[in-house]
Amino acid sequence: MKKIILTLAAAVATASAGAEVVAHFPMEVNNRAVTETVSGTAVSVTAKTAPEQVDGAVGGALRFDGWSTYVRTPLDLSKVTNGLTFSLWCAIETYPMMVTGWAENLYTDLAGNLDETAKTGFGFQLSSQGDWRFKCYMGGWEVAVDAPAKLPKYAWNNLVAVVDGVAKKAYLYLNGELVASGKALSTMSIGTADFIIGKQQADLFCDRFLINTFNGIVDEVTIENVAKTSDAIAAQTPEHAVDLSIPESRFAGHILRPTFHGMPGACWTNEPHGLVNYNGKWHIFFQKNANGPYMARLHWGHISSDNLCKWKEEKIAIDPAEWYDIKGCWSGCTFTDDFLTNGKPNIFYTAVDNGRARICQAMPNDDGLIEWTKSDRNPVIDGRPSGLTDDFRDCFLFTNNSKYYMIVGSSQNGLGVATLHRYNTGTKAWSNDGSLFFKTDNANQAGTFWEMPNVTPMGNGKWLFTCTPLGTGVGVETLYWVGTINDDGTFAPDAQYKGAPGKVELDGFSRDGYGLLSPSVAIHDGKVVAMGIVPDKLPGSDNYNLGWAHNYSLPREWTLADDGTLAQKPYEGLKDMRSAVAMSKSDFDLNGTMALDPVSGRQVEVVGEFVVGDGSEFGFNLFCNGDKKAKLCYNTSDNTLTFDFVNVSRLVNDGGVYNACYSSTVPQIFSRGDVVKIHAFVDHSIVDIFLNDRWAASVRIFPTNANAKGVEAFSTGTTKVKSLNAWILDENLGGVSAPTANDALENLQVFTRGSQLVYKGCPTGSVVSLYTMSGMKVFEQPLVSVDGCIDLDCARGFYVAVLSSPIGRKSSKVVVR
């Protein structure tokens, strides 16, 4: 049953005064449309994907995606003359974007028919920084009633605006409370512009993405031609809790969206950071734009997991809201220490306004790391030290010999550097004197600017320093050095790294921003675990069509090999992804191809131990469809590992760089009798590759043929196979959790047409009930047909129709006229 809006007495008083509902949008979705119930008009929902109905404050409601969803329709509002009550419910995930290159407080329309050129209309407006107001035109003059505080996110907000032509006043209410008022000295200029929900009249774009659109839920949009009194605007209790998760239906059946790799439910992600295991649960934070699959005004998103392959998206951890981070909350880290952070993970991040970057801190309010509070000491570092470029970002904290250090990526004299900041436990302040943790002397090798610096203890006094430089001779790729930490906190690379750094990805699989970048590293149960962003490198047109951009690698375990280089293998817990559908064979000769039945599809794991012998080439064929296949193989003649998918139909993301053929000379030369272990995880549009548990690479591939599912092992010439195993990965163990829809319940409909109650799609055993807005039942009747109508004998006004059926219960706010 719906929770109550008006008392019965207030409803009767309103009816007796001759008030009329001029327009009402319950915002429930049927056949890609919402209904305006006064006229009975079905209004199409504009959206890139199928419009999504979610639980609303009252019944169902429309989920707006933040970059393509809105509702537009002509409305006859001529009956609105000397009084207006305009109301709606909304729940906000993020404020509208409005502008992408800088921070500016600009408004869009949440709902209304404002025409800024003609100076007519009325509407609720929401700004890019969360301010909100009711605005209308009277005699060509703007009247704005501004709320004193930002509109809360992740909560139901019931907005009501009242224009009283007699009292010549305008009032603004939030959740039943009067929050602002203003003068309304003339007659409203209603105008003839379309009524729009979810954006303003004009279109604002970043590339092809609308940026003046609403991201969240809108429900129960109602226009009445009466100025209600404050007594009639009571606080309301929403029927459902706010759930802003992305419905599973949005990407159901998408053959390119990964299942097991970390990523948000939709839209844009960039590098992950702050990987931590806290209280037995994994958390990783990341750069997030929830307003669309494009990069702008970044927040700290948050996903959590028990196993690093099945993820739950949590609410946004921190967002651009303060003077020092109004342009964006950029990358950083989490850090946990009994003294510095009271034993809980704290967020340290790059705060950016329109002029400079600073380092700031936030603390968790709970053990689930869901709610966060920014430090009242922010910024903890007030901008770059002297002698560096303005680009100063991506902080990372570590301790050594009971001292606290922070490093930040930057550039000095055209060379990549990491600054060094020391914490004074007495003053509780960080130094900012221009000290450097480490720098390169060769831009061609190690770049002109360093992003995401990270330092990890690897045991035996050795430390691993990683960063993702810009401006190397081969563009962007992630590099590493191994060395020690000096007594003053600076880094001293081992001799073998003074000539050139190591590469995290297999050389040849990563350049110009391809492959794993900007890894976030955590130590848990003695294991060093790393995950990084693997950009999709698609054009914006493909991200527009997909509705999402980028994902993270599968977790890798890092160690130092005997020769002092980085060794990488799959995180041990990934074995839990395997389903019972598998194949296994050992100690046999392979010559030609062998299908790995019953294993096939787009989410599989394959691992083979091949003995170097007479065969010139061996490995796996993936995404097979006839003679089209992606070939992952080792070539004995030139000691290369190659991933070649030239003849696979796909979205092209590497034209002019790799052209679908990635190849690397293996750092170790294999001789006859040596075992080459090729281990790969296929997850729809990404393949994580491991070679001999030493080297790794992650490659994005976007096969568009839904039949490209075959999996084979092969050898050119005879190769002895020591072991060969393959599994279909269990989709129930992966993914980003979101609510599931009850499709049958979605098809149930109950609404009014004048004084008739209309029902559709109701199975045998259904019962319909009608309640006043105060909860009094005035009618109930079993239904004898699937579709039909019932004449009602009750006073006009708002009611709640409740349809109880064997498949579930559905309620709708209706109007009897």
PDB file of C-alpha atoms in Angstrom, residues 196-427:
ATOM      1  CA  ILE A 196      10.128  18.574 -20.000  1.00  0.00           C
ATOM      2  CA  ILE A 197      11.209  16.243 -17.214  1.00  0.00           C
ATOM      3  CA  GLY A 198      14.918  15.574 -16.814  1.00  0.00           C
ATOM      4  CA  LYS A 199      16.531  18.494 -18.680  1.00  0.00           C
ATOM      5  CA  GLN A 200      16.044  22.063 -19.833  1.00  0.00           C
ATOM      6  CA  GLN A 201      14.622  23.103 -23.224  1.00  0.00           C
ATOM      7  CA  ALA A 202      17.991  23.512 -24.944  1.00  0.00           C
ATOM      8  CA  ASP A 203      20.518  20.723 -25.485  1.00  0.00           C
ATOM      9  CA  LEU A 204      24.045  20.976 -24.111  1.00  0.00           C
ATOM     10  CA  PHE A 205      26.570  18.419 -25.343  1.00  0.00           C
ATOM     11  CA  CYS A 206      30.024  17.077 -24.609  1.00  0.00           C
ATOM     12  CA  ASP A 207      30.816  15.228 -27.810  1.00  0.00           C
ATOM     13  CA  ARG A 208      27.508  13.386 -28.343  1.00  0.00           C
ATOM     14  CA  PHE A 209      26.569  13.161 -24.645  1.00  0.00           C
ATOM     15  CA  LEU A 210      23.926  15.444 -23.180  1.00  0.00           C
ATOM     16  CA  ILE A 211      25.364  17.202 -20.146  1.00  0.00           C
ATOM     17  CA  ASN A 212      22.316  19.160 -18.920  1.00  0.00           C
ATOM     18  CA  THR A 213      20.368  16.035 -17.989  1.00  0.00           C
ATOM     19  CA  PHE A 214      19.345  14.565 -14.641  1.00  0.00           C
ATOM     20  CA  ASN A 215      20.955  11.480 -13.049  1.00  0.00           C
ATOM     21  CA  GLY A 216      18.614   9.734 -10.642  1.00  0.00           C
ATOM     22  CA  ILE A 217      14.928   8.926 -10.178  1.00  0.00           C
ATOM     23  CA  VAL A 218      11.889  11.130 -10.755  1.00  0.00           C
ATOM     24  CA  ASP A 219       8.413  10.188  -9.556  1.00  0.00           C
ATOM     25  CA  GLU A 220       4.910  11.653  -9.232  1.00  0.00           C
ATOM     26  CA  VAL A 221       5.103  14.914 -11.177  1.00  0.00           C
ATOM     27  CA  THR A 222       1.869  16.806 -10.508  1.00  0.00           C
ATOM     28  CA  ILE A 223       0.526  20.230 -11.499  1.00  0.00           C
ATOM     29  CA  GLU A 224      -2.596  21.637  -9.808  1.00  0.00           C
ATOM     30  CA  ASN A 225      -4.297  24.975 -10.450  1.00  0.00           C
ATOM     31  CA  VAL A 226      -4.626  25.876  -6.796  1.00  0.00           C
ATOM     32  CA  ALA A 227      -2.319  27.427  -4.248  1.00  0.00           C
ATOM     33  CA  LYS A 228      -2.309  24.854  -1.455  1.00  0.00           C
ATOM     34  CA  THR A 229      -1.841  25.956   2.099  1.00  0.00           C
ATOM     35  CA  SER A 230       1.055  24.753   4.211  1.00  0.00           C
ATOM     36  CA  ASP A 231      -1.388  22.618   6.218  1.00  0.00           C
ATOM     37  CA  ALA A 232      -2.203  20.694   3.042  1.00  0.00           C
ATOM     38  CA  ILE A 233       1.458  20.030   2.278  1.00  0.00           C
ATOM     39  CA  ALA A 234       2.223  17.401   4.859  1.00  0.00           C
ATOM     40  CA  ALA A 235       5.416  15.386   5.064  1.00  0.00           C
ATOM     41  CA  GLN A 236       5.126  12.180   3.096  1.00  0.00           C
ATOM     42  CA  THR A 237       6.580   8.760   3.705  1.00  0.00           C
ATOM     43  CA  PRO A 238       7.937   7.129   0.532  1.00  0.00           C
ATOM     44  CA  GLU A 239       6.823   3.601  -0.223  1.00  0.00           C
ATOM     45  CA  HIS A 240      10.292   2.309  -1.122  1.00  0.00           C
ATOM     46  CA  ALA A 241      13.821   3.015  -0.013  1.00  0.00           C
ATOM     47  CA  VAL A 242      15.989   4.805  -2.543  1.00  0.00           C
ATOM     48  CA  ASP A 243      17.906   2.404  -4.766  1.00  0.00           C
ATOM     49  CA  LEU A 244      20.089   4.071  -7.372  1.00  0.00           C
ATOM     50  CA  SER A 245      21.759   0.871  -8.566  1.00  0.00           C
ATOM     51  CA  ILE A 246      21.884   0.397 -12.311  1.00  0.00           C
ATOM     52  CA  PRO A 247      19.106  -2.078 -13.244  1.00  0.00           C
ATOM     53  CA  GLU A 248      20.446  -5.339 -14.676  1.00  0.00           C
ATOM     54  CA  SER A 249      18.113  -4.888 -17.626  1.00  0.00           C
ATOM     55  CA  ARG A 250      20.257  -2.028 -18.959  1.00  0.00           C
ATOM     56  CA  PHE A 251      23.011  -4.359 -20.128  1.00  0.00           C
ATOM     57  CA  ALA A 252      21.210  -7.698 -20.209  1.00  0.00           C
ATOM     58  CA  GLY A 253      22.483  -9.788 -23.105  1.00  0.00           C
ATOM     59  CA  HIS A 254      25.339  -7.420 -23.965  1.00  0.00           C
ATOM     60  CA  ILE A 255      28.064  -9.638 -25.376  1.00  0.00           C
ATOM     61  CA  LEU A 256      30.883  -7.139 -24.819  1.00  0.00           C
ATOM     62  CA  ARG A 257      30.391  -6.155 -21.177  1.00  0.00           C
ATOM     63  CA  PRO A 258      32.762  -8.000 -18.799  1.00  0.00           C
ATOM     64  CA  THR A 259      31.295 -10.030 -15.956  1.00  0.00           C
ATOM     65  CA  PHE A 260      34.218 -10.680 -13.605  1.00  0.00           C
ATOM     66  CA  HIS A 261      36.298  -7.564 -14.002  1.00  0.00           C
ATOM     67  CA  GLY A 262      35.760  -4.684 -11.626  1.00  0.00           C
ATOM     68  CA  MET A 263      33.877  -1.720 -13.028  1.00  0.00           C
ATOM     69  CA  PRO A 264      30.942   0.485 -12.033  1.00  0.00           C
ATOM     70  CA  GLY A 265      27.392  -0.389 -13.003  1.00  0.00           C
ATOM     71  CA  ALA A 266      27.467   2.039 -15.937  1.00  0.00           C
ATOM     72  CA  CYS A 267      29.101   5.127 -17.418  1.00  0.00           C
ATOM     73  CA  TRP A 268      32.731   6.175 -16.996  1.00  0.00           C
ATOM     74  CA  THR A 269      35.545   4.841 -14.870  1.00  0.00           C
ATOM     75  CA  ASN A 270      39.193   5.663 -14.939  1.00  0.00           C
ATOM     76  CA  GLU A 271      42.063   4.393 -12.818  1.00  0.00           C
ATOM     77  CA  PRO A 272      41.275   2.467  -9.630  1.00  0.00           C
ATOM     78  CA  HIS A 273      42.986   3.414  -6.413  1.00  0.00           C
ATOM     79  CA  GLY A 274      42.925   2.604  -2.730  1.00  0.00           C
ATOM     80  CA  LEU A 275      42.706  -1.184  -3.038  1.00  0.00           C
ATOM     81  CA  VAL A 276      42.368  -2.451   0.538  1.00  0.00           C
ATOM     82  CA  ASN A 277      41.115  -5.462   2.451  1.00  0.00           C
ATOM     83  CA  TYR A 278      39.380  -4.210   5.571  1.00  0.00           C
ATOM     84  CA  ASN A 279      37.441  -6.377   8.017  1.00  0.00           C
ATOM     85  CA  GLY A 280      37.618  -9.297   5.597  1.00  0.00           C
ATOM     86  CA  LYS A 281      36.170  -7.426   2.609  1.00  0.00           C
ATOM     87  CA  TRP A 282      37.941  -6.015  -0.401  1.00  0.00           C
ATOM     88  CA  HIS A 283      37.339  -2.406  -1.405  1.00  0.00           C
ATOM     89  CA  ILE A 284      38.591  -0.531  -4.396  1.00  0.00           C
ATOM     90  CA  PHE A 285      37.887   3.082  -5.260  1.00  0.00           C
ATOM     91  CA  PHE A 286      38.095   4.625  -8.677  1.00  0.00           C
ATOM     92  CA  GLN A 287      37.629   7.703 -10.804  1.00  0.00           C
ATOM     93  CA  LYS A 288      33.946   7.857 -11.713  1.00  0.00           C
ATOM     94  CA  ASN A 289      31.631   9.994 -13.803  1.00  0.00           C
ATOM     95  CA  ALA A 290      28.127   8.693 -13.153  1.00  0.00           C
ATOM     96  CA  ASN A 291      26.629  11.236 -15.568  1.00  0.00           C
ATOM     97  CA  GLY A 292      27.763   9.418 -18.698  1.00  0.00           C
ATOM     98  CA  PRO A 293      30.496   7.358 -20.367  1.00  0.00           C
ATOM     99  CA  TYR A 294      32.827  10.312 -20.851  1.00  0.00           C
ATOM    100  CA  MET A 295      35.501  11.938 -18.694  1.00  0.00           C
ATOM    101  CA  ALA A 296      34.491  14.983 -16.651  1.00  0.00           C
ATOM    102  CA  ARG A 297      34.131  16.160 -13.015  1.00  0.00           C
ATOM    103  CA  LEU A 298      35.448  13.023 -11.414  1.00  0.00           C
ATOM    104  CA  HIS A 299      34.151  11.524  -8.167  1.00  0.00           C
ATOM    105  CA  TRP A 300      35.530   8.659  -6.087  1.00  0.00           C
ATOM    106  CA  GLY A 301      33.430   5.630  -6.944  1.00  0.00           C
ATOM    107  CA  HIS A 302      33.520   2.537  -4.740  1.00  0.00           C
ATOM    108  CA  ILE A 303      33.001  -1.182  -5.312  1.00  0.00           C
ATOM    109  CA  SER A 304      33.452  -3.961  -2.779  1.00  0.00           C
ATOM    110  CA  SER A 305      33.935  -7.716  -3.023  1.00  0.00           C
ATOM    111  CA  ASP A 306      34.471 -10.842  -0.980  1.00  0.00           C
ATOM    112  CA  ASN A 307      36.566 -12.509  -3.700  1.00  0.00           C
ATOM    113  CA  LEU A 308      37.810  -9.839  -6.171  1.00  0.00           C
ATOM    114  CA  CYS A 309      35.589 -11.138  -8.976  1.00  0.00           C
ATOM    115  CA  LYS A 310      31.988 -10.570  -7.814  1.00  0.00           C
ATOM    116  CA  TRP A 311      31.509  -6.925  -7.056  1.00  0.00           C
ATOM    117  CA  LYS A 312      28.946  -4.755  -5.344  1.00  0.00           C
ATOM    118  CA  GLU A 313      28.823  -1.105  -6.249  1.00  0.00           C
ATOM    119  CA  GLU A 314      28.550   1.120  -3.204  1.00  0.00           C
ATOM    120  CA  LYS A 315      27.459   4.736  -3.124  1.00  0.00           C
ATOM    121  CA  ILE A 316      29.978   7.340  -4.223  1.00  0.00           C
ATOM    122  CA  ALA A 317      32.558   7.844  -1.489  1.00  0.00           C
ATOM    123  CA  ILE A 318      33.579  11.461  -2.058  1.00  0.00           C
ATOM    124  CA  ASP A 319      32.398  14.035  -4.555  1.00  0.00           C
ATOM    125  CA  PRO A 320      33.359  17.542  -5.722  1.00  0.00           C
ATOM    126  CA  ALA A 321      31.588  19.720  -3.176  1.00  0.00           C
ATOM    127  CA  GLU A 322      34.120  21.954  -1.399  1.00  0.00           C
ATOM    128  CA  TRP A 323      35.927  25.064  -2.565  1.00  0.00           C
ATOM    129  CA  TYR A 324      39.169  23.109  -2.928  1.00  0.00           C
ATOM    130  CA  ASP A 325      37.771  20.171  -4.988  1.00  0.00           C
ATOM    131  CA  ILE A 326      34.871  21.711  -6.885  1.00  0.00           C
ATOM    132  CA  LYS A 327      36.310  20.714 -10.281  1.00  0.00           C
ATOM    133  CA  GLY A 328      37.025  17.121  -9.287  1.00  0.00           C
ATOM    134  CA  CYS A 329      38.178  14.600  -6.716  1.00  0.00           C
ATOM    135  CA  TRP A 330      41.084  13.038  -8.559  1.00  0.00           C
ATOM    136  CA  SER A 331      43.219  10.015  -7.820  1.00  0.00           C
ATOM    137  CA  GLY A 332      45.052   9.111  -4.654  1.00  0.00           C
ATOM    138  CA  CYS A 333      45.141   6.209  -2.246  1.00  0.00           C
ATOM    139  CA  THR A 334      43.846   4.754   0.985  1.00  0.00           C
ATOM    140  CA  PHE A 335      46.138   4.424   3.968  1.00  0.00           C
ATOM    141  CA  THR A 336      45.605   2.614   7.262  1.00  0.00           C
ATOM    142  CA  ASP A 337      47.654   3.207  10.387  1.00  0.00           C
ATOM    143  CA  ASP A 338      46.895   3.075  14.117  1.00  0.00           C
ATOM    144  CA  PHE A 339      48.447   6.472  14.754  1.00  0.00           C
ATOM    145  CA  LEU A 340      47.796   8.462  11.596  1.00  0.00           C
ATOM    146  CA  THR A 341      44.288   7.183  10.776  1.00  0.00           C
ATOM    147  CA  ASN A 342      43.079   5.591  14.033  1.00  0.00           C
ATOM    148  CA  GLY A 343      43.328   2.122  12.544  1.00  0.00           C
ATOM    149  CA  LYS A 344      40.835   2.756   9.740  1.00  0.00           C
ATOM    150  CA  PRO A 345      41.474   3.292   6.027  1.00  0.00           C
ATOM    151  CA  ASN A 346      41.577   6.993   5.207  1.00  0.00           C
ATOM    152  CA  ILE A 347      41.262   8.433   1.736  1.00  0.00           C
ATOM    153  CA  PHE A 348      44.006  10.767   0.528  1.00  0.00           C
ATOM    154  CA  TYR A 349      43.133  12.340  -2.808  1.00  0.00           C
ATOM    155  CA  THR A 350      43.939  15.073  -5.287  1.00  0.00           C
ATOM    156  CA  ALA A 351      41.491  17.959  -4.924  1.00  0.00           C
ATOM    157  CA  VAL A 352      41.186  20.203  -7.957  1.00  0.00           C
ATOM    158  CA  ASP A 353      39.538  23.594  -8.334  1.00  0.00           C
ATOM    159  CA  ASN A 354      39.745  25.801 -11.397  1.00  0.00           C
ATOM    160  CA  GLY A 355      43.259  26.954 -10.545  1.00  0.00           C
ATOM    161  CA  ARG A 356      45.334  24.381  -8.709  1.00  0.00           C
ATOM    162  CA  ALA A 357      45.638  20.863  -7.335  1.00  0.00           C
ATOM    163  CA  ARG A 358      45.891  20.150  -3.611  1.00  0.00           C
ATOM    164  CA  ILE A 359      46.112  17.038  -1.461  1.00  0.00           C
ATOM    165  CA  CYS A 360      43.173  16.356   0.851  1.00  0.00           C
ATOM    166  CA  GLN A 361      42.011  13.704   3.290  1.00  0.00           C
ATOM    167  CA  ALA A 362      38.719  11.998   4.180  1.00  0.00           C
ATOM    168  CA  MET A 363      37.774   9.641   7.007  1.00  0.00           C
ATOM    169  CA  PRO A 364      35.160   6.840   7.047  1.00  0.00           C
ATOM    170  CA  ASN A 365      32.064   7.210   9.202  1.00  0.00           C
ATOM    171  CA  ASP A 366      31.474   3.449   9.421  1.00  0.00           C
ATOM    172  CA  ASP A 367      33.267   0.116   9.241  1.00  0.00           C
ATOM    173  CA  GLY A 368      31.709  -0.622   5.842  1.00  0.00           C
ATOM    174  CA  LEU A 369      33.593   2.369   4.389  1.00  0.00           C
ATOM    175  CA  ILE A 370      30.337   3.646   2.859  1.00  0.00           C
ATOM    176  CA  GLU A 371      29.959   7.151   4.304  1.00  0.00           C
ATOM    177  CA  TRP A 372      32.927   9.536   4.419  1.00  0.00           C
ATOM    178  CA  THR A 373      33.706  12.926   5.923  1.00  0.00           C
ATOM    179  CA  LYS A 374      36.348  15.244   4.533  1.00  0.00           C
ATOM    180  CA  SER A 375      38.883  16.468   7.039  1.00  0.00           C
ATOM    181  CA  ASP A 376      38.389  19.933   8.498  1.00  0.00           C
ATOM    182  CA  ARG A 377      42.169  20.313   8.122  1.00  0.00           C
ATOM    183  CA  ASN A 378      41.924  20.161   4.313  1.00  0.00           C
ATOM    184  CA  PRO A 379      43.888  20.770   2.274  1.00  0.00           C
ATOM    185  CA  VAL A 380      46.661  18.840   3.987  1.00  0.00           C
ATOM    186  CA  ILE A 381      49.080  19.960   1.249  1.00  0.00           C
ATOM    187  CA  ASP A 382      48.104  23.284  -0.287  1.00  0.00           C
ATOM    188  CA  GLY A 383      49.421  22.827  -3.801  1.00  0.00           C
ATOM    189  CA  ARG A 384      52.643  21.874  -5.528  1.00  0.00           C
ATOM    190  CA  PRO A 385      56.012  22.809  -4.108  1.00  0.00           C
ATOM    191  CA  SER A 386      58.017  25.420  -5.994  1.00  0.00           C
ATOM    192  CA  GLY A 387      60.106  24.353  -8.943  1.00  0.00           C
ATOM    193  CA  LEU A 388      57.539  21.938 -10.409  1.00  0.00           C
ATOM    194  CA  THR A 389      54.913  22.223 -13.104  1.00  0.00           C
ATOM    195  CA  ASP A 390      51.327  23.009 -12.146  1.00  0.00           C
ATOM    196  CA  ASP A 391      50.452  19.368 -12.789  1.00  0.00           C
ATOM    197  CA  PHE A 392      50.690  17.811  -9.327  1.00  0.00           C
ATOM    198  CA  ARG A 393      48.491  14.835  -8.490  1.00  0.00           C
ATOM    199  CA  ASP A 394      47.980  11.227  -7.389  1.00  0.00           C
ATOM    200  CA  CYS A 395      49.276  10.968  -3.826  1.00  0.00           C
ATOM    201  CA  PHE A 396      50.443   7.752  -2.155  1.00  0.00           C
ATOM    202  CA  LEU A 397      51.408   7.172   1.491  1.00  0.00           C
ATOM    203  CA  PHE A 398      53.864   4.706   3.040  1.00  0.00           C
ATOM    204  CA  THR A 399      55.843   4.191   6.217  1.00  0.00           C
ATOM    205  CA  ASN A 400      59.468   3.214   6.706  1.00  0.00           C
ATOM    206  CA  ASN A 401      61.367   3.031   9.984  1.00  0.00           C
ATOM    207  CA  SER A 402      58.304   4.401  11.818  1.00  0.00           C
ATOM    208  CA  LYS A 403      58.250   7.527   9.678  1.00  0.00           C
ATOM    209  CA  TYR A 404      55.354   8.644   7.464  1.00  0.00           C
ATOM    210  CA  TYR A 405      55.883   9.700   3.876  1.00  0.00           C
ATOM    211  CA  MET A 406      53.735  10.837   0.978  1.00  0.00           C
ATOM    212  CA  ILE A 407      54.726  10.871  -2.678  1.00  0.00           C
ATOM    213  CA  VAL A 408      52.922  12.789  -5.430  1.00  0.00           C
ATOM    214  CA  GLY A 409      53.352  12.636  -9.205  1.00  0.00           C
ATOM    215  CA  SER A 410      54.646  15.694 -11.040  1.00  0.00           C
ATOM    216  CA  SER A 411      57.187  17.027 -13.528  1.00  0.00           C
ATOM    217  CA  GLN A 412      60.373  19.057 -13.228  1.00  0.00           C
ATOM    218  CA  ASN A 413      62.274  20.511 -16.155  1.00  0.00           C
ATOM    219  CA  GLY A 414      60.405  18.263 -18.564  1.00  0.00           C
ATOM    220  CA  LEU A 415      61.160  15.059 -16.634  1.00  0.00           C
ATOM    221  CA  GLY A 416      58.891  12.826 -14.580  1.00  0.00           C
ATOM    222  CA  VAL A 417      59.285  13.064 -10.797  1.00  0.00           C
ATOM    223  CA  ALA A 418      57.614  11.990  -7.569  1.00  0.00           C
ATOM    224  CA  THR A 419      57.696  14.584  -4.818  1.00  0.00           C
ATOM    225  CA  LEU A 420      58.386  13.590  -1.209  1.00  0.00           C
ATOM    226  CA  HIS A 421      56.468  14.946   1.787  1.00  0.00           C
ATOM    227  CA  ARG A 422      57.312  14.043   5.385  1.00  0.00           C
ATOM    228  CA  TYR A 423      54.779  13.978   8.206  1.00  0.00           C
ATOM    229  CA  ASN A 424      55.599  15.794  11.441  1.00  0.00           C
ATOM    230  CA  THR A 425      53.920  13.876  14.258  1.00  0.00           C
ATOM    231  CA  GLY A 426      54.219  16.872  16.559  1.00  0.00           C
ATOM    232  CA  THR A 427      52.641  19.545  14.357  1.00  0.00           C
TER     233      THR A 427
END
